[in-house]
JSON list of C-alpha atoms in Angstrom, two decimals:
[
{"chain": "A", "resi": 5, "resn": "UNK", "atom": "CA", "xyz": [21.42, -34.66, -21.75]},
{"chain": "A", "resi": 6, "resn": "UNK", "atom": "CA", "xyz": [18.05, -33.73, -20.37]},
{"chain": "A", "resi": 7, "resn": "UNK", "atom": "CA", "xyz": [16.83, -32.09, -24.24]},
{"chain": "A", "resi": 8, "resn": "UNK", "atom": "CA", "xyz": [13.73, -29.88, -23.11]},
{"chain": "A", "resi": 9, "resn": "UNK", "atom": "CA", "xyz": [12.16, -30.52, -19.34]},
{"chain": "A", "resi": 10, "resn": "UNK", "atom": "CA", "xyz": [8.54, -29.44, -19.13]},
{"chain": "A", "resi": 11, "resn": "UNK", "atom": "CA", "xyz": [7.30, -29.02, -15.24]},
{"chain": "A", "resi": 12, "resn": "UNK", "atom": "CA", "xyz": [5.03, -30.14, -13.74]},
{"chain": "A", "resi": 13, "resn": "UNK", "atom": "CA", "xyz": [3.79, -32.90, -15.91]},
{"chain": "A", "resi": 14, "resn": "UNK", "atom": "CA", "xyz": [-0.06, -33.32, -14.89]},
{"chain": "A", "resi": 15, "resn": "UNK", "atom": "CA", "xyz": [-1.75, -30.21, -13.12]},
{"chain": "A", "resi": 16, "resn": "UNK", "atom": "CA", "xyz": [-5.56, -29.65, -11.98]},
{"chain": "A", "resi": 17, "resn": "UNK", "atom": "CA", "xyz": [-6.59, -26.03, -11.32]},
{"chain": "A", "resi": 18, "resn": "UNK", "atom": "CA", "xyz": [-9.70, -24.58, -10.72]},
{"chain": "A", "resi": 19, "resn": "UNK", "atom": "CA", "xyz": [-11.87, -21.85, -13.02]},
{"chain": "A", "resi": 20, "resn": "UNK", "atom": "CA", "xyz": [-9.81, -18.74, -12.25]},
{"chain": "A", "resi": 21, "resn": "UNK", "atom": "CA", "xyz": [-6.46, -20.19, -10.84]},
{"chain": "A", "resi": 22, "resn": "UNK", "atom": "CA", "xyz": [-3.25, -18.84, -11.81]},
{"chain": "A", "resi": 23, "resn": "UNK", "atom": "CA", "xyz": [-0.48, -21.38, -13.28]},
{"chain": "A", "resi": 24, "resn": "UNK", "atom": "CA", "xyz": [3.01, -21.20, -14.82]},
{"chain": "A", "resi": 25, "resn": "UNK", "atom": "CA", "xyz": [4.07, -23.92, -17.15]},
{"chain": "A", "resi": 26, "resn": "UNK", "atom": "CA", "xyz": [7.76, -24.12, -17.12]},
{"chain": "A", "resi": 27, "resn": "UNK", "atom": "CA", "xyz": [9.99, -25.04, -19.77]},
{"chain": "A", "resi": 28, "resn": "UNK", "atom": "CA", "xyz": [13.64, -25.37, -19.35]},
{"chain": "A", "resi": 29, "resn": "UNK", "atom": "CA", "xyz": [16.06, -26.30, -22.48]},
{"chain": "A", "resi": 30, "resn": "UNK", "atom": "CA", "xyz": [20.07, -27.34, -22.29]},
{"chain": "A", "resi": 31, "resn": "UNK", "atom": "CA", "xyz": [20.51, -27.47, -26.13]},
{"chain": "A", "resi": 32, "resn": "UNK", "atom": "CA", "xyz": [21.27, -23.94, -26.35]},
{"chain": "A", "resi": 33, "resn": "UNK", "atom": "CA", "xyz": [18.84, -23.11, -29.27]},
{"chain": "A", "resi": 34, "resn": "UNK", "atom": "CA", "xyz": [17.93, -19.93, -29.41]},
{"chain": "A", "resi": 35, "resn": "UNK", "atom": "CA", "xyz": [14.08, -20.68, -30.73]},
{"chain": "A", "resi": 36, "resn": "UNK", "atom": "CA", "xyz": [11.07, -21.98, -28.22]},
{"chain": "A", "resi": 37, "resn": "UNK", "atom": "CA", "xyz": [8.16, -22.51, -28.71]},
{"chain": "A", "resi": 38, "resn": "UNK", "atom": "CA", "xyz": [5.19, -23.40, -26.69]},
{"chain": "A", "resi": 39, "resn": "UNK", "atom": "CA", "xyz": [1.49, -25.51, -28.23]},
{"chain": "A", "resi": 40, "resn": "UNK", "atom": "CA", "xyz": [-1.27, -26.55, -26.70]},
{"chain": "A", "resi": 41, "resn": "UNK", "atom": "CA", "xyz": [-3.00, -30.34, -27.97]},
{"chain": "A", "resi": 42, "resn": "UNK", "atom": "CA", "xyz": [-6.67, -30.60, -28.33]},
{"chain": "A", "resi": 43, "resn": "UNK", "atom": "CA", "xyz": [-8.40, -33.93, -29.49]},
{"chain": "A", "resi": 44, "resn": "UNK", "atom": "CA", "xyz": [-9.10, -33.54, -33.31]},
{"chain": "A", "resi": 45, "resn": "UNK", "atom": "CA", "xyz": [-6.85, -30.15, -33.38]},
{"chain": "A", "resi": 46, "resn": "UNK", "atom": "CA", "xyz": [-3.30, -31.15, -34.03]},
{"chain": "A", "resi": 47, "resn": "UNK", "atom": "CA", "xyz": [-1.20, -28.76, -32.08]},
{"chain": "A", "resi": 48, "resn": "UNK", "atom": "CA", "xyz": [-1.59, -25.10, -32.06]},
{"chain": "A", "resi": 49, "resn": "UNK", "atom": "CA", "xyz": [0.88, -22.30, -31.72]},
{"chain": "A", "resi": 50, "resn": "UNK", "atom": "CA", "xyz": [0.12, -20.10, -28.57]},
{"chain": "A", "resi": 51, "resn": "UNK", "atom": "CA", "xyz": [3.20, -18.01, -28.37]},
{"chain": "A", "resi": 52, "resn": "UNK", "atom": "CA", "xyz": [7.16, -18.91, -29.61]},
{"chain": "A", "resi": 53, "resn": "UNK", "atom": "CA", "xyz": [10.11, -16.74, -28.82]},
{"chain": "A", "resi": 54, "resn": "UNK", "atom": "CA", "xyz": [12.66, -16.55, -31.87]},
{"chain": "A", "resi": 55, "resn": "UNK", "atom": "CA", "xyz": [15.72, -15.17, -29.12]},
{"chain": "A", "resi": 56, "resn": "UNK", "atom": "CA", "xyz": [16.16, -14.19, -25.92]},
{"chain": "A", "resi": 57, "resn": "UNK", "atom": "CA", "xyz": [14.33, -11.19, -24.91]},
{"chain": "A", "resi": 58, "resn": "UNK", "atom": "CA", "xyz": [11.94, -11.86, -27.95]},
{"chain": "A", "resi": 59, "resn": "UNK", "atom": "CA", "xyz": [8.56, -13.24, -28.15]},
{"chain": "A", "resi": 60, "resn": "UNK", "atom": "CA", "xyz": [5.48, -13.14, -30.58]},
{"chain": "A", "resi": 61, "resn": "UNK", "atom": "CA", "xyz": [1.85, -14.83, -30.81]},
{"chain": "A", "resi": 62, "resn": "UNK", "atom": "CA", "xyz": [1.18, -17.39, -32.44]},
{"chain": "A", "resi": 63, "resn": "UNK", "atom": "CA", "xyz": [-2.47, -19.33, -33.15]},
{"chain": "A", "resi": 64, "resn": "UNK", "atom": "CA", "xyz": [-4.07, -19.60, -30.22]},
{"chain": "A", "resi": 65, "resn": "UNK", "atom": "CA", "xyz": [-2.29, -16.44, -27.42]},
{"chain": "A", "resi": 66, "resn": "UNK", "atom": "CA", "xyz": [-5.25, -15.63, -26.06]},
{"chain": "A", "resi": 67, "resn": "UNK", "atom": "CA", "xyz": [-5.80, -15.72, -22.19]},
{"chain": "A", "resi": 68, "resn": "UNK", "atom": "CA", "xyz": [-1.95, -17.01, -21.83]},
{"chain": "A", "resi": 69, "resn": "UNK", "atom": "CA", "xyz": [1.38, -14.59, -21.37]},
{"chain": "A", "resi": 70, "resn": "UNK", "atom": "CA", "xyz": [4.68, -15.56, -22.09]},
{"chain": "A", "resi": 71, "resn": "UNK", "atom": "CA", "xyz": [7.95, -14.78, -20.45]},
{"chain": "A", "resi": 72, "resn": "UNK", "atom": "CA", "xyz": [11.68, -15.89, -22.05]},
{"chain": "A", "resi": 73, "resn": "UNK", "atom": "CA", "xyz": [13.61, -15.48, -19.07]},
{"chain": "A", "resi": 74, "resn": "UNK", "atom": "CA", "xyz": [17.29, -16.42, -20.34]},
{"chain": "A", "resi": 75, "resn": "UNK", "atom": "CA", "xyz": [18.03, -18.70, -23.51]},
{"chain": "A", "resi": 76, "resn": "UNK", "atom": "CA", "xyz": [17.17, -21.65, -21.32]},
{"chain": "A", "resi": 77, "resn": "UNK", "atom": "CA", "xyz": [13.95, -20.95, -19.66]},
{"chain": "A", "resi": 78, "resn": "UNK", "atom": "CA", "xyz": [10.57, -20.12, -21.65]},
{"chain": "A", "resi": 79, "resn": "UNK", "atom": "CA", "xyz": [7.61, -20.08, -19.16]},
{"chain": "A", "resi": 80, "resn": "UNK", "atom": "CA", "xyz": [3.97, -19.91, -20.06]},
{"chain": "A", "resi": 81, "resn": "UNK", "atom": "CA", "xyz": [1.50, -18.49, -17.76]},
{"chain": "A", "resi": 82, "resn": "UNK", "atom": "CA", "xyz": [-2.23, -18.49, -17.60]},
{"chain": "A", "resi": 83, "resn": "UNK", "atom": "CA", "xyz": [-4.00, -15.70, -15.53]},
{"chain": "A", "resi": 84, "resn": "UNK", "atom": "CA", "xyz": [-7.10, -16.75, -14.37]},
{"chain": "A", "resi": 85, "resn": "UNK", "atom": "CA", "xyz": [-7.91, -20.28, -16.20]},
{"chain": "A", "resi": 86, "resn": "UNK", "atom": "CA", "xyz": [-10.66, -22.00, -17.60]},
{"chain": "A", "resi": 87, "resn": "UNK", "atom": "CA", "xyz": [-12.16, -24.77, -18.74]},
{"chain": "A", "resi": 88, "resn": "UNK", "atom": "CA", "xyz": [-11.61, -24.37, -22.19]},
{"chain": "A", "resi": 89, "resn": "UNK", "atom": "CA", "xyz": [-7.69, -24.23, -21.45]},
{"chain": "A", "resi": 90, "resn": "UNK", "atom": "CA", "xyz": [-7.76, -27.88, -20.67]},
{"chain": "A", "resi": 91, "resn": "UNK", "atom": "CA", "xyz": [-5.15, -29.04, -22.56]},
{"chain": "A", "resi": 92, "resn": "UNK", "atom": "CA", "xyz": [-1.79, -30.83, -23.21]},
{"chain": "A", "resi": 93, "resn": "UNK", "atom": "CA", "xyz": [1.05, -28.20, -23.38]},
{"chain": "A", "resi": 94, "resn": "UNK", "atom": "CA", "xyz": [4.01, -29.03, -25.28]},
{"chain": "A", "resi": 95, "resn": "UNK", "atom": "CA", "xyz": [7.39, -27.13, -25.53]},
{"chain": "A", "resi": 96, "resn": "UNK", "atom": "CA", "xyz": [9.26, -27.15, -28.00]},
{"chain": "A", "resi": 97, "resn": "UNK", "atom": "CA", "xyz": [12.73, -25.85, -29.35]},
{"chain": "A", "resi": 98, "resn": "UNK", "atom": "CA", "xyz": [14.06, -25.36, -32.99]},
{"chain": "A", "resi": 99, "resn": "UNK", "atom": "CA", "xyz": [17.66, -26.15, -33.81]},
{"chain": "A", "resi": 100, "resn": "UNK", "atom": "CA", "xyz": [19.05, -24.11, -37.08]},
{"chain": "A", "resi": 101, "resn": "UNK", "atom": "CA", "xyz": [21.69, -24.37, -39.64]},
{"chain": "A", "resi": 102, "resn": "UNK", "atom": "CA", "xyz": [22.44, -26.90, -41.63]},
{"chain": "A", "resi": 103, "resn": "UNK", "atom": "CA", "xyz": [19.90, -29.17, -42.36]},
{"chain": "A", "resi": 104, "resn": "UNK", "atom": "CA", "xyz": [21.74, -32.44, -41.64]},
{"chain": "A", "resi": 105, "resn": "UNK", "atom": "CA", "xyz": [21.08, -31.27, -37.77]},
{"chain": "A", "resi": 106, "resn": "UNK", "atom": "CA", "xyz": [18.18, -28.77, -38.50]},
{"chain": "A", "resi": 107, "resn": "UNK", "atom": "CA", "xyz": [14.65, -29.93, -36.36]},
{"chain": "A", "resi": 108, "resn": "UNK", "atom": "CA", "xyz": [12.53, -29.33, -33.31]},
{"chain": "A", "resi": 109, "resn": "UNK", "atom": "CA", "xyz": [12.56, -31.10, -29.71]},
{"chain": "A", "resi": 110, "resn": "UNK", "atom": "CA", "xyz": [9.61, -31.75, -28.01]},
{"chain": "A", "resi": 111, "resn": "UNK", "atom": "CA", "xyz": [9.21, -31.73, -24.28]},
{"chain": "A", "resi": 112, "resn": "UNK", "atom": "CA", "xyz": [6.91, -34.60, -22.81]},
{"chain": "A", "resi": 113, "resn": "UNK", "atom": "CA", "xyz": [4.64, -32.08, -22.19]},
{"chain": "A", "resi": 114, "resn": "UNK", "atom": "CA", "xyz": [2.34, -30.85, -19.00]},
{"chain": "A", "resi": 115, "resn": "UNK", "atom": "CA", "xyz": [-1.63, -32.23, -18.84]},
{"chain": "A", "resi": 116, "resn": "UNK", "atom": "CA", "xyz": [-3.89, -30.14, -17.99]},
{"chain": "A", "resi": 117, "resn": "UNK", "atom": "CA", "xyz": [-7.03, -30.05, -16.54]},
{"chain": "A", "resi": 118, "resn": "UNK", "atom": "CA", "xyz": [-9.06, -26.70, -15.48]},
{"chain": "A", "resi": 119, "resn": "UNK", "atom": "CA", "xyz": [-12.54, -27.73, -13.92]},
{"chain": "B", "resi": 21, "resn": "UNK", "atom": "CA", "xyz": [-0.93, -18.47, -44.77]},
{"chain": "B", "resi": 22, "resn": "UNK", "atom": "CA", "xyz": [0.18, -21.58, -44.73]},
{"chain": "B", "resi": 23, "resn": "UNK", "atom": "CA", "xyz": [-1.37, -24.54, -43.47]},
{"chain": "B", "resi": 24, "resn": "UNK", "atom": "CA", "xyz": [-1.30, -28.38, -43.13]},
{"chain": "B", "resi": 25, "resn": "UNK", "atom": "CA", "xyz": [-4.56, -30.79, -44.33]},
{"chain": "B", "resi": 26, "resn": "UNK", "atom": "CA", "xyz": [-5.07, -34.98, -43.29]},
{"chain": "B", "resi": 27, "resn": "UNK", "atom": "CA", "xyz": [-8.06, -35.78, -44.89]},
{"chain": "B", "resi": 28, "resn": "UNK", "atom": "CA", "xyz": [-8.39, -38.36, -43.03]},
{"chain": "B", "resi": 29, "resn": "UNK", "atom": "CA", "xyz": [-9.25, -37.94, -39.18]},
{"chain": "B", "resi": 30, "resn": "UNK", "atom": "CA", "xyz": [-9.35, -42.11, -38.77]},
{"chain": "B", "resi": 31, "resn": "UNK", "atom": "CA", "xyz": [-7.85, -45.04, -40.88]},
{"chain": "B", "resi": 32, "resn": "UNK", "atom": "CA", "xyz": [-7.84, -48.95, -40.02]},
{"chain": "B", "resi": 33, "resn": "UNK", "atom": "CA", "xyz": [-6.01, -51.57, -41.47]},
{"chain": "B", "resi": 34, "resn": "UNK", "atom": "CA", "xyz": [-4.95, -55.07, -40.90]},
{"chain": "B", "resi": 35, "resn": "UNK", "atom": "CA", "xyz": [-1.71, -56.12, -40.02]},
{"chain": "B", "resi": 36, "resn": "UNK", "atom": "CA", "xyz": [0.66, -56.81, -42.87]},
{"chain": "B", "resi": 37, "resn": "UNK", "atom": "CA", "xyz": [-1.56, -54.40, -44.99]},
{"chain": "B", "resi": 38, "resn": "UNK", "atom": "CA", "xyz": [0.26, -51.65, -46.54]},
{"chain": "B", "resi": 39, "resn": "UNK", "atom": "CA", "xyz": [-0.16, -48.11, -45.56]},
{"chain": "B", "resi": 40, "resn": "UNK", "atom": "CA", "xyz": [-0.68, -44.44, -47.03]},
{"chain": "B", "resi": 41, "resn": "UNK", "atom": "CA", "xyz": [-1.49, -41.47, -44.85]},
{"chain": "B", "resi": 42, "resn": "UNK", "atom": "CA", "xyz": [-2.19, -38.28, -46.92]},
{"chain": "B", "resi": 43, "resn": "UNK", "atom": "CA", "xyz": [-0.87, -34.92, -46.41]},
{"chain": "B", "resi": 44, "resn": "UNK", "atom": "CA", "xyz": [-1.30, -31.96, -48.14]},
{"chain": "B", "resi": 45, "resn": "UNK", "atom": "CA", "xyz": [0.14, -28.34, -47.66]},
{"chain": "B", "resi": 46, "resn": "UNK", "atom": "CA", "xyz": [-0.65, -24.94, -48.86]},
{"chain": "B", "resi": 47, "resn": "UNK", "atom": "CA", "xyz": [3.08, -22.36, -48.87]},
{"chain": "B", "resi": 48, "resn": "UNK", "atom": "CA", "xyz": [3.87, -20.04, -51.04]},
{"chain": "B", "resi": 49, "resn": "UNK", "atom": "CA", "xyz": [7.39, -21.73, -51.53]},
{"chain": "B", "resi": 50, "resn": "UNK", "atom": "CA", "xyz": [9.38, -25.09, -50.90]},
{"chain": "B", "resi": 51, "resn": "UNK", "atom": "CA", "xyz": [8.54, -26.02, -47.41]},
{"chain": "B", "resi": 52, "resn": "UNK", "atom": "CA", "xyz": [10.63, -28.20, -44.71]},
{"chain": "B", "resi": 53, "resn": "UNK", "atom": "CA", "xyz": [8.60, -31.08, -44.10]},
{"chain": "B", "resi": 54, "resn": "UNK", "atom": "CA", "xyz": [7.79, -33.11, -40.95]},
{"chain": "B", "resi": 55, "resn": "UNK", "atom": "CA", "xyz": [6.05, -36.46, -40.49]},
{"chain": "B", "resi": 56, "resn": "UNK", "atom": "CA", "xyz": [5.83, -37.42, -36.05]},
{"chain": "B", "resi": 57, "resn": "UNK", "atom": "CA", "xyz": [4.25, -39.92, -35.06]},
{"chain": "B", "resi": 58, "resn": "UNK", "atom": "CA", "xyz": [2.27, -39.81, -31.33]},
{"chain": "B", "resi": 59, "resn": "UNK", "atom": "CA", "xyz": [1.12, -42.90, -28.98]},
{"chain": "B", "resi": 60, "resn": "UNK", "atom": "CA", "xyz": [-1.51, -42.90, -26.53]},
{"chain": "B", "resi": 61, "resn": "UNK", "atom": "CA", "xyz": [-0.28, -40.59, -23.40]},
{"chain": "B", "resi": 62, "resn": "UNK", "atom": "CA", "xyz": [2.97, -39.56, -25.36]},
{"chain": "B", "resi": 63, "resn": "UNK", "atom": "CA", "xyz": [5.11, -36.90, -26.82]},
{"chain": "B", "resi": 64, "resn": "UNK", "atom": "CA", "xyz": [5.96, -36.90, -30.20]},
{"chain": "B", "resi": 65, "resn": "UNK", "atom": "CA", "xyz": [8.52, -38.46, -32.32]},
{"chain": "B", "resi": 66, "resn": "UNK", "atom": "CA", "xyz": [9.73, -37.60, -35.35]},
{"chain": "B", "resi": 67, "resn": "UNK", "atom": "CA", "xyz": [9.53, -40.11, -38.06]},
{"chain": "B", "resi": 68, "resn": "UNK", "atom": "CA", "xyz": [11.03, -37.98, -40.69]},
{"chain": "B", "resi": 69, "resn": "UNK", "atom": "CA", "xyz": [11.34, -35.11, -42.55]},
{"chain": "B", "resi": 70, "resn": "UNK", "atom": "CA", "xyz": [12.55, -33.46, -46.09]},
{"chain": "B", "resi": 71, "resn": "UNK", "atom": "CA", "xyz": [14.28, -30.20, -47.24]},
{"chain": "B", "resi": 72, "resn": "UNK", "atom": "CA", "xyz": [15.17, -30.75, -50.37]},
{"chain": "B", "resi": 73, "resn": "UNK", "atom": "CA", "xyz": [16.72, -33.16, -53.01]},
{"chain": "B", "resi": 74, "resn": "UNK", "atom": "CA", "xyz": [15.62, -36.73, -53.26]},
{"chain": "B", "resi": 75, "resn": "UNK", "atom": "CA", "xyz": [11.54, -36.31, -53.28]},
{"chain": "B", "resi": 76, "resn": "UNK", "atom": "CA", "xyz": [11.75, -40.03, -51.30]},
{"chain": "B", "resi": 77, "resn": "UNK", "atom": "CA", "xyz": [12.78, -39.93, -48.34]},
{"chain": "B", "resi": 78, "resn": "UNK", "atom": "CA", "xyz": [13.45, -42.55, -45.55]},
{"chain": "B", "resi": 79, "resn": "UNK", "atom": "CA", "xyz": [12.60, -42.44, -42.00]},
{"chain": "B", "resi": 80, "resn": "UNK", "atom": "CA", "xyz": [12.85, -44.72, -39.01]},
{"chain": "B", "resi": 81, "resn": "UNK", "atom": "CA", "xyz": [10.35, -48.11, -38.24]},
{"chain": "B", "resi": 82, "resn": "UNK", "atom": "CA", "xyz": [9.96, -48.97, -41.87]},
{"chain": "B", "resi": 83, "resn": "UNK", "atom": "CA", "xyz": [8.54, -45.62, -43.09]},
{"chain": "B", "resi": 84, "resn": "UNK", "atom": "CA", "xyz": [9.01, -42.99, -46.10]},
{"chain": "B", "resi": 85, "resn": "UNK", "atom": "CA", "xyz": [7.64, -40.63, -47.61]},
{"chain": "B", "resi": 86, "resn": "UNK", "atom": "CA", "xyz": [6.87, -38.92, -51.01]},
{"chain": "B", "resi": 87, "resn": "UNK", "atom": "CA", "xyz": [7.37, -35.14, -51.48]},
{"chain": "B", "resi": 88, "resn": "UNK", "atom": "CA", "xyz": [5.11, -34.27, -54.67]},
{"chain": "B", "resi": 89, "resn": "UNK", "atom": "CA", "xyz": [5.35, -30.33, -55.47]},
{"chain": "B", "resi": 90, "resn": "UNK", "atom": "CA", "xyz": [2.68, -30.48, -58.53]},
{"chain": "B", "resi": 91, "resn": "UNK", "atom": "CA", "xyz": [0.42, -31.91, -55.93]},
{"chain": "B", "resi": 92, "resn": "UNK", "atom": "CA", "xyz": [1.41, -29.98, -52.48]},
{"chain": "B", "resi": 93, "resn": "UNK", "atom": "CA", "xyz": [1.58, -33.24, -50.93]},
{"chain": "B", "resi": 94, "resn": "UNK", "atom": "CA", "xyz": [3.67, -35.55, -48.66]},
{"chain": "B", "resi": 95, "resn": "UNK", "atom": "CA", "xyz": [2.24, -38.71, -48.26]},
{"chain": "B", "resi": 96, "resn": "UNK", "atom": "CA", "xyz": [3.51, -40.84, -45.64]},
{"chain": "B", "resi": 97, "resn": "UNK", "atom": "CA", "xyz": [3.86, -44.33, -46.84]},
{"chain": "B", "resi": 98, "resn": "UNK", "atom": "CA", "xyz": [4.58, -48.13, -45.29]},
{"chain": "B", "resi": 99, "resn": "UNK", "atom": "CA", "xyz": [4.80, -51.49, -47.10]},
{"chain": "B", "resi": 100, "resn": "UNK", "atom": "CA", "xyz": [3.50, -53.70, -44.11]},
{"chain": "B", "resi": 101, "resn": "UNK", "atom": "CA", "xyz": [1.76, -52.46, -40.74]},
{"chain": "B", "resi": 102, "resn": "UNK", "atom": "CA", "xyz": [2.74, -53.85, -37.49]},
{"chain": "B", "resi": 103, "resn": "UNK", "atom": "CA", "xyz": [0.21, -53.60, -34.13]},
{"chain": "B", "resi": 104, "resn": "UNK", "atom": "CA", "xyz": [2.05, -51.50, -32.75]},
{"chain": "B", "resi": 105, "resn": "UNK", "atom": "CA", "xyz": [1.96, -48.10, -35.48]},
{"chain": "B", "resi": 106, "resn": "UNK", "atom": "CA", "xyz": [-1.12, -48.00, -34.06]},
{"chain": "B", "resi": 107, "resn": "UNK", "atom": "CA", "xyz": [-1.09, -44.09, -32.49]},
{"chain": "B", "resi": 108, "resn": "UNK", "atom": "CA", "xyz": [-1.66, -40.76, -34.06]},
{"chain": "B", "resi": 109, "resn": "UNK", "atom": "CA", "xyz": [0.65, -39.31, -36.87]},
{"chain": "B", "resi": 110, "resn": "UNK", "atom": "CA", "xyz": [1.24, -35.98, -37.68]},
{"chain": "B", "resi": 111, "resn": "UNK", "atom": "CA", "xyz": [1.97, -33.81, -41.00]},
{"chain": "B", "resi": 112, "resn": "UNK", "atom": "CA", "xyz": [3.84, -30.48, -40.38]},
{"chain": "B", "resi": 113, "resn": "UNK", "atom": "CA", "xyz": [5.33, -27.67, -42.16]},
{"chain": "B", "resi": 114, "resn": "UNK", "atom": "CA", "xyz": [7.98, -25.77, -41.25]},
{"chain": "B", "resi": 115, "resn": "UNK", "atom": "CA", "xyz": [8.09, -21.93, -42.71]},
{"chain": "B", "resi": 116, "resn": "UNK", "atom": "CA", "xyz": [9.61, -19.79, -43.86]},
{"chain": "B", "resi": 117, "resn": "UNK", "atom": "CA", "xyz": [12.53, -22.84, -44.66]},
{"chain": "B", "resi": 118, "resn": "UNK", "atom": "CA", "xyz": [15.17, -22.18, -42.01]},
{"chain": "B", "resi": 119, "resn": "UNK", "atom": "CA", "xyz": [14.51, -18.43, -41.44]},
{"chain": "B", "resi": 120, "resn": "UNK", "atom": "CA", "xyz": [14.90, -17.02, -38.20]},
{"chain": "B", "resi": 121, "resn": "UNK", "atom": "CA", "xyz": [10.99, -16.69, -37.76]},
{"chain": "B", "resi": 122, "resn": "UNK", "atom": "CA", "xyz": [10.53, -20.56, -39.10]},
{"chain": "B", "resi": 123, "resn": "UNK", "atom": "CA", "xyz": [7.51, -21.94, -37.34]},
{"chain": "B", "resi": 124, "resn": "UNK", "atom": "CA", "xyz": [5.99, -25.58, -37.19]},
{"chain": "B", "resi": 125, "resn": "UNK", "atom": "CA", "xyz": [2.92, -25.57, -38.13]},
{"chain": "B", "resi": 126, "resn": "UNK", "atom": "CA", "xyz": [0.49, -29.07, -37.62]},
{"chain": "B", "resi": 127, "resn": "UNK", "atom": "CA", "xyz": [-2.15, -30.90, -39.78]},
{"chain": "B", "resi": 128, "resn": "UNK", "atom": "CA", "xyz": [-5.21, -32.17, -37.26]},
{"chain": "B", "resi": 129, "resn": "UNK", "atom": "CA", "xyz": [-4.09, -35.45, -37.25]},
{"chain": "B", "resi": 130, "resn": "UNK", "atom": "CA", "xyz": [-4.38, -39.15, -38.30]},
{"chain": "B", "resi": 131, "resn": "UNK", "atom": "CA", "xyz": [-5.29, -41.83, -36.20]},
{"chain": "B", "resi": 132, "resn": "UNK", "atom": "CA", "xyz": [-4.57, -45.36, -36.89]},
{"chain": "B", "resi": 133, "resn": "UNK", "atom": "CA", "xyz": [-5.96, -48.24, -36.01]},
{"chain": "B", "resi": 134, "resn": "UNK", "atom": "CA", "xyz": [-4.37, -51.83, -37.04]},
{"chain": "B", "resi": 135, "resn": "UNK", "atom": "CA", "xyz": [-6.56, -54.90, -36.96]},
{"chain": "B", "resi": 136, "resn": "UNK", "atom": "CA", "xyz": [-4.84, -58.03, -35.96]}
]
């Protein structure tokens, strides 16, 4: 049972590269969710998508897109990057109903490095 | 809106020293509650979390935690510190409680450092 498999895990790009940070889930939850890490920032909401075909900004959306291609997949996509999107990306799904089993699973996320 | 506040960006204690990491919250109503904890180069891992009921709650490596309404608070508590909870921990809040448009959002973080 995989959980949630973020690819790739480490990534260098330069200013103005195009990426897509892919996210893949076999829990079938229907919530995903995708942060960024910064050093004295906690994680940060960029985008999450409450179903399939559904998906809504969050914190931080700016200069990234989102796609929720089935219930499984959730990608993340920056444009043209830069610096200031060095990061660690983290995915993340949310399991509901009851709250014995109710939580959120991490991926191991994808470091990032735009230079 | 809601958000998440650790006061403290750094704390260091010795080994066999007891431990309180503060949290405080700011939600209109009762919040679900989420305490992870983070090592160097790692994903996170959830140490525990509360929904309702008993304000004590019990997590995994020896920790608990307090939920305190009056004070919008859920302090993160452990009798005696080993080396290795040295990492980063993390408060988070969880809103609207269970709702389809629930969202996690994090405090900035604790670090701790244990002294041997």
């Amino acid at each position: 049972n995989a959980g949630v498999t973020q690819t790739p895990k480490f990534q260098v790009l330069k200013t103005g590269q195009s990426m897509t940070l892919q996210c893949a889930q076999d829990m079938n939850h229907n919530s995903m969710y995708w942060y960024r890490q910064d050093p004295g920032m906690g994680l940060r909401l960029i985008y999450y998508s409450a179903s399939e075909g559904t998906t809504d900004k969050g914190e931080v959306p700016n200069g990234y897109n989102v796609s929720r291609l089935n219930k499984r997949e959730f990608s993340l996509r920056l444009e043209s990057a830069a610096p200031s999107q060095t990061s660690v990306y983290f995915c993340a799904t949310r399991r509901q109903g009851s709250t014995t089993n109710y939580g959120y699973t991490f991926g191991s996320g994808t470091r990032l490095t735009v230079v | 809106a809601q958000s998440v506040t650790q006061p403290d960006i750094h704390i260091t204690v010795s080994e066999g020293a007891s431990l309180e990491l503060r949290c405080n919250y700011s939600y209109g109503a009762t919040p679900y509650l989420f305490w992870y904890v983070q090592s160097p180069g790692q994903g996170l891992q959830l140490l525990l979390k509360y929904f309702s009921g008993d304000t004590l709650v019990q997590g995994i490596k020896g920790f608990e935690a307090e939920f305190k309404r009056s004070q919008s608070s859920f302090n993160l508590r452990k009798p005696s510190v080993h080396w290795s909870d040295a990492a980063e921990y993390f408060c988070a809040v969880d809103t609207p409680a269970g709702g389809s448009q629930g969202n996690l959002i994090f405090g900035k973080g604790t670090k701790l450092s244990v002294k041997p």
